[in-house]
């Protein structure tokens, strides 16, 4: 099971781009990288998932270097409503439980 | 779709009482997960089901905890007897592990307080 390491917290200001990096040195060949967002009093919400290179959707971009030992979640032009905890998960799709082992997450605070 | 529905949203009970948490997954999803979240331990996977069958319950803390999934649209997590250290937010999540989508949908959680 690949362990992930993320910064505990980050601060940003409205309108800025935020990049949260996750380290996963022991990532396995079949592992995918998934990011979730959690607001207070809510369950985690799927943001984005990738295997290699770059993935982009309407919410964020995910950058994964060739060695896949890390990944960076990029949030463009954050707003106050992006204040949340962001979790990076790594796991094999063939093991559903493996895919949902959460680490400590990164608490992002967006300031006006 | 209404998403994953959990009930109750809040539960306050006395130590020693039985507590039952309920979850209705998204229709068509064949995986269901139960999580517990506390400040100290974060999000912990308790148990998950595939096609109503428990696959891995290694995260269930002890025999006081039990989970069932009698059909594809309903699951329960029961704690008997409850203890103050069981106080946490319990989340249910469901998923359909297709090739194109490995995202999981979580419910809003049940905040359990055992006094």
PDB file of C-alpha atoms in Angstrom:
ATOM      1  CA  UNK A   1       0.000   0.000   0.000  1.00  0.00           C
ATOM      2  CA  UNK A   2       1.614   3.206  -1.193  1.00  0.00           C
ATOM      3  CA  UNK A   3       1.862   5.783   1.562  1.00  0.00           C
ATOM      4  CA  UNK A   4       1.224   9.406   0.756  1.00  0.00           C
ATOM      5  CA  UNK A   5       2.751  12.527   2.283  1.00  0.00           C
ATOM      6  CA  UNK A   6       1.145  15.942   1.975  1.00  0.00           C
ATOM      7  CA  UNK A   7       1.695  19.295   3.679  1.00  0.00           C
ATOM      8  CA  UNK A   8      -0.524  19.595   6.717  1.00  0.00           C
ATOM      9  CA  UNK A   9      -1.767  23.047   5.788  1.00  0.00           C
ATOM     10  CA  UNK A  10      -1.488  25.829   3.220  1.00  0.00           C
ATOM     11  CA  UNK A  11      -2.674  29.408   3.044  1.00  0.00           C
ATOM     12  CA  UNK A  12      -3.599  31.315  -0.091  1.00  0.00           C
ATOM     13  CA  UNK A  13      -5.501  34.390  -1.219  1.00  0.00           C
ATOM     14  CA  UNK A  14      -8.492  34.708  -3.472  1.00  0.00           C
ATOM     15  CA  UNK A  15      -7.635  34.684  -7.146  1.00  0.00           C
ATOM     16  CA  UNK A  16      -4.325  32.892  -6.734  1.00  0.00           C
ATOM     17  CA  UNK A  17      -3.377  29.529  -8.161  1.00  0.00           C
ATOM     18  CA  UNK A  18      -2.803  26.883  -5.523  1.00  0.00           C
ATOM     19  CA  UNK A  19      -0.600  23.849  -6.010  1.00  0.00           C
ATOM     20  CA  UNK A  20      -0.694  21.020  -3.482  1.00  0.00           C
ATOM     21  CA  UNK A  21       1.956  18.361  -3.889  1.00  0.00           C
ATOM     22  CA  UNK A  22       1.656  14.790  -2.693  1.00  0.00           C
ATOM     23  CA  UNK A  23       4.580  12.393  -2.392  1.00  0.00           C
ATOM     24  CA  UNK A  24       4.057   8.691  -3.024  1.00  0.00           C
ATOM     25  CA  UNK A  25       7.496   7.168  -3.436  1.00  0.00           C
ATOM     26  CA  UNK A  26       6.271   3.579  -3.267  1.00  0.00           C
ATOM     27  CA  UNK A  27       3.586   3.873  -5.913  1.00  0.00           C
ATOM     28  CA  UNK A  28       3.004   0.596  -7.748  1.00  0.00           C
ATOM     29  CA  UNK A  29       2.529   0.019 -11.457  1.00  0.00           C
ATOM     30  CA  UNK A  30      -1.237  -0.516 -11.171  1.00  0.00           C
ATOM     31  CA  UNK A  31      -1.836   2.391  -8.796  1.00  0.00           C
ATOM     32  CA  UNK A  32      -3.889   5.430  -9.730  1.00  0.00           C
ATOM     33  CA  UNK A  33      -3.753   8.814  -7.984  1.00  0.00           C
ATOM     34  CA  UNK A  34      -6.995  10.343  -6.775  1.00  0.00           C
ATOM     35  CA  UNK A  35      -7.734  13.623  -5.020  1.00  0.00           C
ATOM     36  CA  UNK A  36     -10.709  14.390  -2.799  1.00  0.00           C
ATOM     37  CA  UNK A  37     -11.979  17.601  -1.231  1.00  0.00           C
ATOM     38  CA  UNK A  38     -13.777  17.751   2.100  1.00  0.00           C
ATOM     39  CA  UNK A  39     -15.703  20.686   3.525  1.00  0.00           C
ATOM     40  CA  UNK A  40     -16.628  20.839   7.220  1.00  0.00           C
ATOM     41  CA  UNK A  41     -19.621  18.677   8.101  1.00  0.00           C
ATOM     42  CA  UNK A  42     -19.599  17.011   4.680  1.00  0.00           C
ATOM     43  CA  UNK A  43     -18.218  13.820   3.215  1.00  0.00           C
ATOM     44  CA  UNK A  44     -15.196  13.872   0.911  1.00  0.00           C
ATOM     45  CA  UNK A  45     -15.909  14.755  -2.702  1.00  0.00           C
ATOM     46  CA  UNK A  46     -14.044  13.324  -5.686  1.00  0.00           C
ATOM     47  CA  UNK A  47     -12.075  16.000  -7.546  1.00  0.00           C
ATOM     48  CA  UNK A  48      -9.782  14.365 -10.064  1.00  0.00           C
ATOM     49  CA  UNK A  49      -7.926  11.171 -10.867  1.00  0.00           C
ATOM     50  CA  UNK A  50      -4.951  10.302 -13.031  1.00  0.00           C
ATOM     51  CA  UNK A  51      -2.315   7.740 -13.868  1.00  0.00           C
ATOM     52  CA  UNK A  52       0.414   9.750 -15.582  1.00  0.00           C
ATOM     53  CA  UNK A  53       1.183  13.102 -17.254  1.00  0.00           C
ATOM     54  CA  UNK A  54      -1.598  15.653 -16.942  1.00  0.00           C
ATOM     55  CA  UNK A  55      -5.310  15.463 -16.366  1.00  0.00           C
ATOM     56  CA  UNK A  56      -7.634  18.457 -16.397  1.00  0.00           C
ATOM     57  CA  UNK A  57     -11.310  18.868 -15.637  1.00  0.00           C
ATOM     58  CA  UNK A  58     -13.602  21.769 -14.851  1.00  0.00           C
ATOM     59  CA  UNK A  59     -12.403  21.931 -11.260  1.00  0.00           C
ATOM     60  CA  UNK A  60      -8.665  21.255 -11.236  1.00  0.00           C
ATOM     61  CA  UNK A  61      -5.589  19.919 -12.974  1.00  0.00           C
ATOM     62  CA  UNK A  62      -3.439  17.026 -11.875  1.00  0.00           C
ATOM     63  CA  UNK A  63       0.217  16.889 -12.852  1.00  0.00           C
ATOM     64  CA  UNK A  64       2.084  13.602 -12.568  1.00  0.00           C
ATOM     65  CA  UNK A  65       5.781  13.390 -13.505  1.00  0.00           C
ATOM     66  CA  UNK A  66       7.208  10.473 -15.440  1.00  0.00           C
ATOM     67  CA  UNK A  67       8.449   8.624 -12.335  1.00  0.00           C
ATOM     68  CA  UNK A  68       4.996   8.996 -10.711  1.00  0.00           C
ATOM     69  CA  UNK A  69       6.561   9.363  -7.264  1.00  0.00           C
ATOM     70  CA  UNK A  70       4.656  12.557  -6.687  1.00  0.00           C
ATOM     71  CA  UNK A  71       1.661  14.439  -7.990  1.00  0.00           C
ATOM     72  CA  UNK A  72       0.461  18.029  -7.850  1.00  0.00           C
ATOM     73  CA  UNK A  73      -3.116  19.164  -7.603  1.00  0.00           C
ATOM     74  CA  UNK A  74      -3.523  22.599  -9.152  1.00  0.00           C
ATOM     75  CA  UNK A  75      -6.513  24.789  -8.313  1.00  0.00           C
ATOM     76  CA  UNK A  76      -6.737  27.830 -10.601  1.00  0.00           C
ATOM     77  CA  UNK A  77      -7.868  31.167  -9.168  1.00  0.00           C
ATOM     78  CA  UNK A  78      -9.121  29.927  -5.801  1.00  0.00           C
ATOM     79  CA  UNK A  79     -12.027  31.530  -3.989  1.00  0.00           C
ATOM     80  CA  UNK A  80     -13.046  31.539  -0.347  1.00  0.00           C
ATOM     81  CA  UNK A  81     -15.269  28.545  -1.038  1.00  0.00           C
ATOM     82  CA  UNK A  82     -12.213  26.445  -1.881  1.00  0.00           C
ATOM     83  CA  UNK A  83     -11.258  26.449   1.796  1.00  0.00           C
ATOM     84  CA  UNK A  84     -11.309  22.752   2.614  1.00  0.00           C
ATOM     85  CA  UNK A  85      -9.178  19.714   3.338  1.00  0.00           C
ATOM     86  CA  UNK A  86      -7.661  18.052   0.273  1.00  0.00           C
ATOM     87  CA  UNK A  87      -6.721  14.380   0.320  1.00  0.00           C
ATOM     88  CA  UNK A  88      -4.368  12.533  -2.005  1.00  0.00           C
ATOM     89  CA  UNK A  89      -4.966   8.796  -2.355  1.00  0.00           C
ATOM     90  CA  UNK A  90      -2.981   6.171  -4.215  1.00  0.00           C
ATOM     91  CA  UNK A  91      -4.166   2.682  -4.922  1.00  0.00           C
ATOM     92  CA  UNK A  92      -4.981  -0.157  -7.268  1.00  0.00           C
ATOM     93  CA  UNK A  93      -8.421  -0.174  -8.856  1.00  0.00           C
ATOM     94  CA  UNK A  94      -8.550  -3.927  -8.423  1.00  0.00           C
ATOM     95  CA  UNK A  95      -8.695  -3.468  -4.657  1.00  0.00           C
ATOM     96  CA  UNK A  96     -11.563  -1.196  -3.742  1.00  0.00           C
ATOM     97  CA  UNK A  97     -10.510  -0.874  -0.127  1.00  0.00           C
ATOM     98  CA  UNK A  98      -6.982  -0.078  -1.159  1.00  0.00           C
ATOM     99  CA  UNK A  99      -8.217   2.886  -3.130  1.00  0.00           C
ATOM    100  CA  UNK A 100      -9.837   4.491  -0.129  1.00  0.00           C
ATOM    101  CA  UNK A 101      -7.106   4.688   2.481  1.00  0.00           C
ATOM    102  CA  UNK A 102      -6.984   8.348   3.408  1.00  0.00           C
ATOM    103  CA  UNK A 103      -3.960  10.109   4.820  1.00  0.00           C
ATOM    104  CA  UNK A 104      -4.004  13.263   6.874  1.00  0.00           C
ATOM    105  CA  UNK A 105      -4.837  15.612   4.023  1.00  0.00           C
ATOM    106  CA  UNK A 106      -3.876  19.247   3.421  1.00  0.00           C
ATOM    107  CA  UNK A 107      -5.956  21.929   5.051  1.00  0.00           C
ATOM    108  CA  UNK A 108      -6.215  24.819   2.588  1.00  0.00           C
ATOM    109  CA  UNK A 109      -7.232  28.206   3.923  1.00  0.00           C
ATOM    110  CA  UNK A 110      -8.164  30.810   1.313  1.00  0.00           C
ATOM    111  CA  UNK A 111      -8.105  34.360   2.619  1.00  0.00           C
ATOM    112  CA  UNK A 112      -9.801  37.437   1.144  1.00  0.00           C
TER     113      UNK A 112
ATOM    114  CA  UNK B   1     -30.071  10.982  -8.268  1.00  0.00           C
ATOM    115  CA  UNK B   2     -30.253  12.003  -4.604  1.00  0.00           C
ATOM    116  CA  UNK B   3     -26.773  10.721  -3.903  1.00  0.00           C
ATOM    117  CA  UNK B   4     -25.788   8.555  -0.949  1.00  0.00           C
ATOM    118  CA  UNK B   5     -28.337   9.025   1.811  1.00  0.00           C
ATOM    119  CA  UNK B   6     -27.438   8.520   5.442  1.00  0.00           C
ATOM    120  CA  UNK B   7     -29.668   8.647   8.485  1.00  0.00           C
ATOM    121  CA  UNK B   8     -29.854   9.993  11.036  1.00  0.00           C
ATOM    122  CA  UNK B   9     -27.686  13.112  10.526  1.00  0.00           C
ATOM    123  CA  UNK B  10     -27.106  13.392  14.254  1.00  0.00           C
ATOM    124  CA  UNK B  11     -27.407  10.822  17.023  1.00  0.00           C
ATOM    125  CA  UNK B  12     -26.869  11.343  20.716  1.00  0.00           C
ATOM    126  CA  UNK B  13     -27.049   8.274  22.892  1.00  0.00           C
ATOM    127  CA  UNK B  14     -26.031   7.077  26.309  1.00  0.00           C
ATOM    128  CA  UNK B  15     -23.166   4.710  26.880  1.00  0.00           C
ATOM    129  CA  UNK B  16     -24.293   1.119  26.690  1.00  0.00           C
ATOM    130  CA  UNK B  17     -27.141   1.741  24.275  1.00  0.00           C
ATOM    131  CA  UNK B  18     -27.409   0.201  20.826  1.00  0.00           C
ATOM    132  CA  UNK B  19     -26.922   2.528  17.880  1.00  0.00           C
ATOM    133  CA  UNK B  20     -27.895   1.810  14.285  1.00  0.00           C
ATOM    134  CA  UNK B  21     -26.704   3.949  11.403  1.00  0.00           C
ATOM    135  CA  UNK B  22     -28.312   3.622   8.001  1.00  0.00           C
ATOM    136  CA  UNK B  23     -27.157   4.131   4.436  1.00  0.00           C
ATOM    137  CA  UNK B  24     -28.812   4.074   1.036  1.00  0.00           C
ATOM    138  CA  UNK B  25     -26.232   3.921  -1.759  1.00  0.00           C
ATOM    139  CA  UNK B  26     -26.641   5.326  -5.235  1.00  0.00           C
ATOM    140  CA  UNK B  27     -28.721   3.038  -7.404  1.00  0.00           C
ATOM    141  CA  UNK B  28     -26.548   0.842  -9.587  1.00  0.00           C
ATOM    142  CA  UNK B  29     -23.438   1.174  -7.459  1.00  0.00           C
ATOM    143  CA  UNK B  30     -22.084  -2.223  -6.493  1.00  0.00           C
ATOM    144  CA  UNK B  31     -19.582  -1.144  -3.816  1.00  0.00           C
ATOM    145  CA  UNK B  32     -20.485   0.272  -0.428  1.00  0.00           C
ATOM    146  CA  UNK B  33     -18.062   1.547   2.195  1.00  0.00           C
ATOM    147  CA  UNK B  34     -18.378   2.566   5.830  1.00  0.00           C
ATOM    148  CA  UNK B  35     -15.913   5.118   7.233  1.00  0.00           C
ATOM    149  CA  UNK B  36     -15.354   6.740  10.598  1.00  0.00           C
ATOM    150  CA  UNK B  37     -13.778  10.169  11.018  1.00  0.00           C
ATOM    151  CA  UNK B  38     -12.321  11.674  14.169  1.00  0.00           C
ATOM    152  CA  UNK B  39      -9.902  14.507  14.789  1.00  0.00           C
ATOM    153  CA  UNK B  40      -7.324  12.153  16.225  1.00  0.00           C
ATOM    154  CA  UNK B  41      -7.458   9.325  13.679  1.00  0.00           C
ATOM    155  CA  UNK B  42      -8.779  11.004  10.550  1.00  0.00           C
ATOM    156  CA  UNK B  43     -10.790   8.944   8.073  1.00  0.00           C
ATOM    157  CA  UNK B  44     -10.708   5.223   8.745  1.00  0.00           C
ATOM    158  CA  UNK B  45     -12.184   2.564   6.496  1.00  0.00           C
ATOM    159  CA  UNK B  46     -14.258   0.217   8.635  1.00  0.00           C
ATOM    160  CA  UNK B  47     -15.729  -2.243   6.138  1.00  0.00           C
ATOM    161  CA  UNK B  48     -16.744  -2.478   2.523  1.00  0.00           C
ATOM    162  CA  UNK B  49     -19.190  -4.573   0.524  1.00  0.00           C
ATOM    163  CA  UNK B  50     -19.280  -5.689  -3.085  1.00  0.00           C
ATOM    164  CA  UNK B  51     -22.620  -6.835  -4.452  1.00  0.00           C
ATOM    165  CA  UNK B  52     -23.976  -6.917  -0.877  1.00  0.00           C
ATOM    166  CA  UNK B  53     -21.193  -9.240   0.331  1.00  0.00           C
ATOM    167  CA  UNK B  54     -18.716  -8.023   2.968  1.00  0.00           C
ATOM    168  CA  UNK B  55     -15.251  -8.104   1.429  1.00  0.00           C
ATOM    169  CA  UNK B  56     -12.979  -6.606   4.060  1.00  0.00           C
ATOM    170  CA  UNK B  57     -13.969  -5.863   7.639  1.00  0.00           C
ATOM    171  CA  UNK B  58     -10.456  -5.600   9.014  1.00  0.00           C
ATOM    172  CA  UNK B  59     -11.077  -1.981   9.924  1.00  0.00           C
ATOM    173  CA  UNK B  60     -13.967  -2.755  12.251  1.00  0.00           C
ATOM    174  CA  UNK B  61     -12.575  -1.821  15.658  1.00  0.00           C
ATOM    175  CA  UNK B  62     -14.061  -4.640  17.703  1.00  0.00           C
ATOM    176  CA  UNK B  63     -16.943  -7.044  18.084  1.00  0.00           C
ATOM    177  CA  UNK B  64     -19.228  -4.285  19.262  1.00  0.00           C
ATOM    178  CA  UNK B  65     -19.387  -3.121  15.648  1.00  0.00           C
ATOM    179  CA  UNK B  66     -21.314  -4.980  12.974  1.00  0.00           C
ATOM    180  CA  UNK B  67     -22.453  -4.094   9.461  1.00  0.00           C
ATOM    181  CA  UNK B  68     -24.986  -5.635   7.148  1.00  0.00           C
ATOM    182  CA  UNK B  69     -26.161  -5.116   3.615  1.00  0.00           C
ATOM    183  CA  UNK B  70     -29.384  -7.099   3.157  1.00  0.00           C
ATOM    184  CA  UNK B  71     -29.950  -5.753  -0.355  1.00  0.00           C
ATOM    185  CA  UNK B  72     -28.398  -3.457  -2.932  1.00  0.00           C
ATOM    186  CA  UNK B  73     -30.192  -0.382  -1.659  1.00  0.00           C
ATOM    187  CA  UNK B  74     -29.626  -0.528   2.078  1.00  0.00           C
ATOM    188  CA  UNK B  75     -26.870  -1.024   4.635  1.00  0.00           C
ATOM    189  CA  UNK B  76     -26.622  -0.644   8.392  1.00  0.00           C
ATOM    190  CA  UNK B  77     -23.771  -0.140  10.820  1.00  0.00           C
ATOM    191  CA  UNK B  78     -24.610  -1.174  14.352  1.00  0.00           C
ATOM    192  CA  UNK B  79     -22.742  -0.495  17.568  1.00  0.00           C
ATOM    193  CA  UNK B  80     -23.782  -2.510  20.603  1.00  0.00           C
ATOM    194  CA  UNK B  81     -23.036  -1.523  23.283  1.00  0.00           C
ATOM    195  CA  UNK B  82     -21.900   1.984  22.445  1.00  0.00           C
ATOM    196  CA  UNK B  83     -19.045   3.703  24.291  1.00  0.00           C
ATOM    197  CA  UNK B  84     -17.957   7.361  24.489  1.00  0.00           C
ATOM    198  CA  UNK B  85     -14.877   6.589  22.348  1.00  0.00           C
ATOM    199  CA  UNK B  86     -17.218   5.655  19.504  1.00  0.00           C
ATOM    200  CA  UNK B  87     -18.155   9.321  19.157  1.00  0.00           C
ATOM    201  CA  UNK B  88     -17.267  10.299  15.589  1.00  0.00           C
ATOM    202  CA  UNK B  89     -18.724  11.121  12.214  1.00  0.00           C
ATOM    203  CA  UNK B  90     -19.609   7.972  10.301  1.00  0.00           C
ATOM    204  CA  UNK B  91     -19.663   8.173   6.522  1.00  0.00           C
ATOM    205  CA  UNK B  92     -21.077   5.816   3.972  1.00  0.00           C
ATOM    206  CA  UNK B  93     -19.803   5.862   0.382  1.00  0.00           C
ATOM    207  CA  UNK B  94     -20.717   3.971  -2.751  1.00  0.00           C
ATOM    208  CA  UNK B  95     -19.113   3.372  -6.106  1.00  0.00           C
ATOM    209  CA  UNK B  96     -19.362   1.581  -9.375  1.00  0.00           C
ATOM    210  CA  UNK B  97     -15.860   0.512 -10.302  1.00  0.00           C
ATOM    211  CA  UNK B  98     -16.062   0.891 -14.029  1.00  0.00           C
ATOM    212  CA  UNK B  99     -13.063   1.568 -16.153  1.00  0.00           C
ATOM    213  CA  UNK B 100     -13.921   5.192 -16.696  1.00  0.00           C
ATOM    214  CA  UNK B 101     -14.829   6.232 -13.195  1.00  0.00           C
ATOM    215  CA  UNK B 102     -13.168   5.271  -9.982  1.00  0.00           C
ATOM    216  CA  UNK B 103     -14.599   8.141  -8.014  1.00  0.00           C
ATOM    217  CA  UNK B 104     -16.497   7.372  -4.878  1.00  0.00           C
ATOM    218  CA  UNK B 105     -19.582   9.247  -3.675  1.00  0.00           C
ATOM    219  CA  UNK B 106     -19.866   9.923   0.025  1.00  0.00           C
ATOM    220  CA  UNK B 107     -22.954  10.651   2.044  1.00  0.00           C
ATOM    221  CA  UNK B 108     -23.236  13.604   4.391  1.00  0.00           C
ATOM    222  CA  UNK B 109     -22.409  11.485   7.396  1.00  0.00           C
ATOM    223  CA  UNK B 110     -23.935  10.706  10.780  1.00  0.00           C
ATOM    224  CA  UNK B 111     -22.466  12.565  13.731  1.00  0.00           C
ATOM    225  CA  UNK B 112     -22.602  10.188  16.679  1.00  0.00           C
ATOM    226  CA  UNK B 113     -22.162  11.396  20.236  1.00  0.00           C
ATOM    227  CA  UNK B 114     -22.067   8.833  23.020  1.00  0.00           C
ATOM    228  CA  UNK B 115     -22.367  10.340  26.491  1.00  0.00           C
TER     229      UNK B 115
END
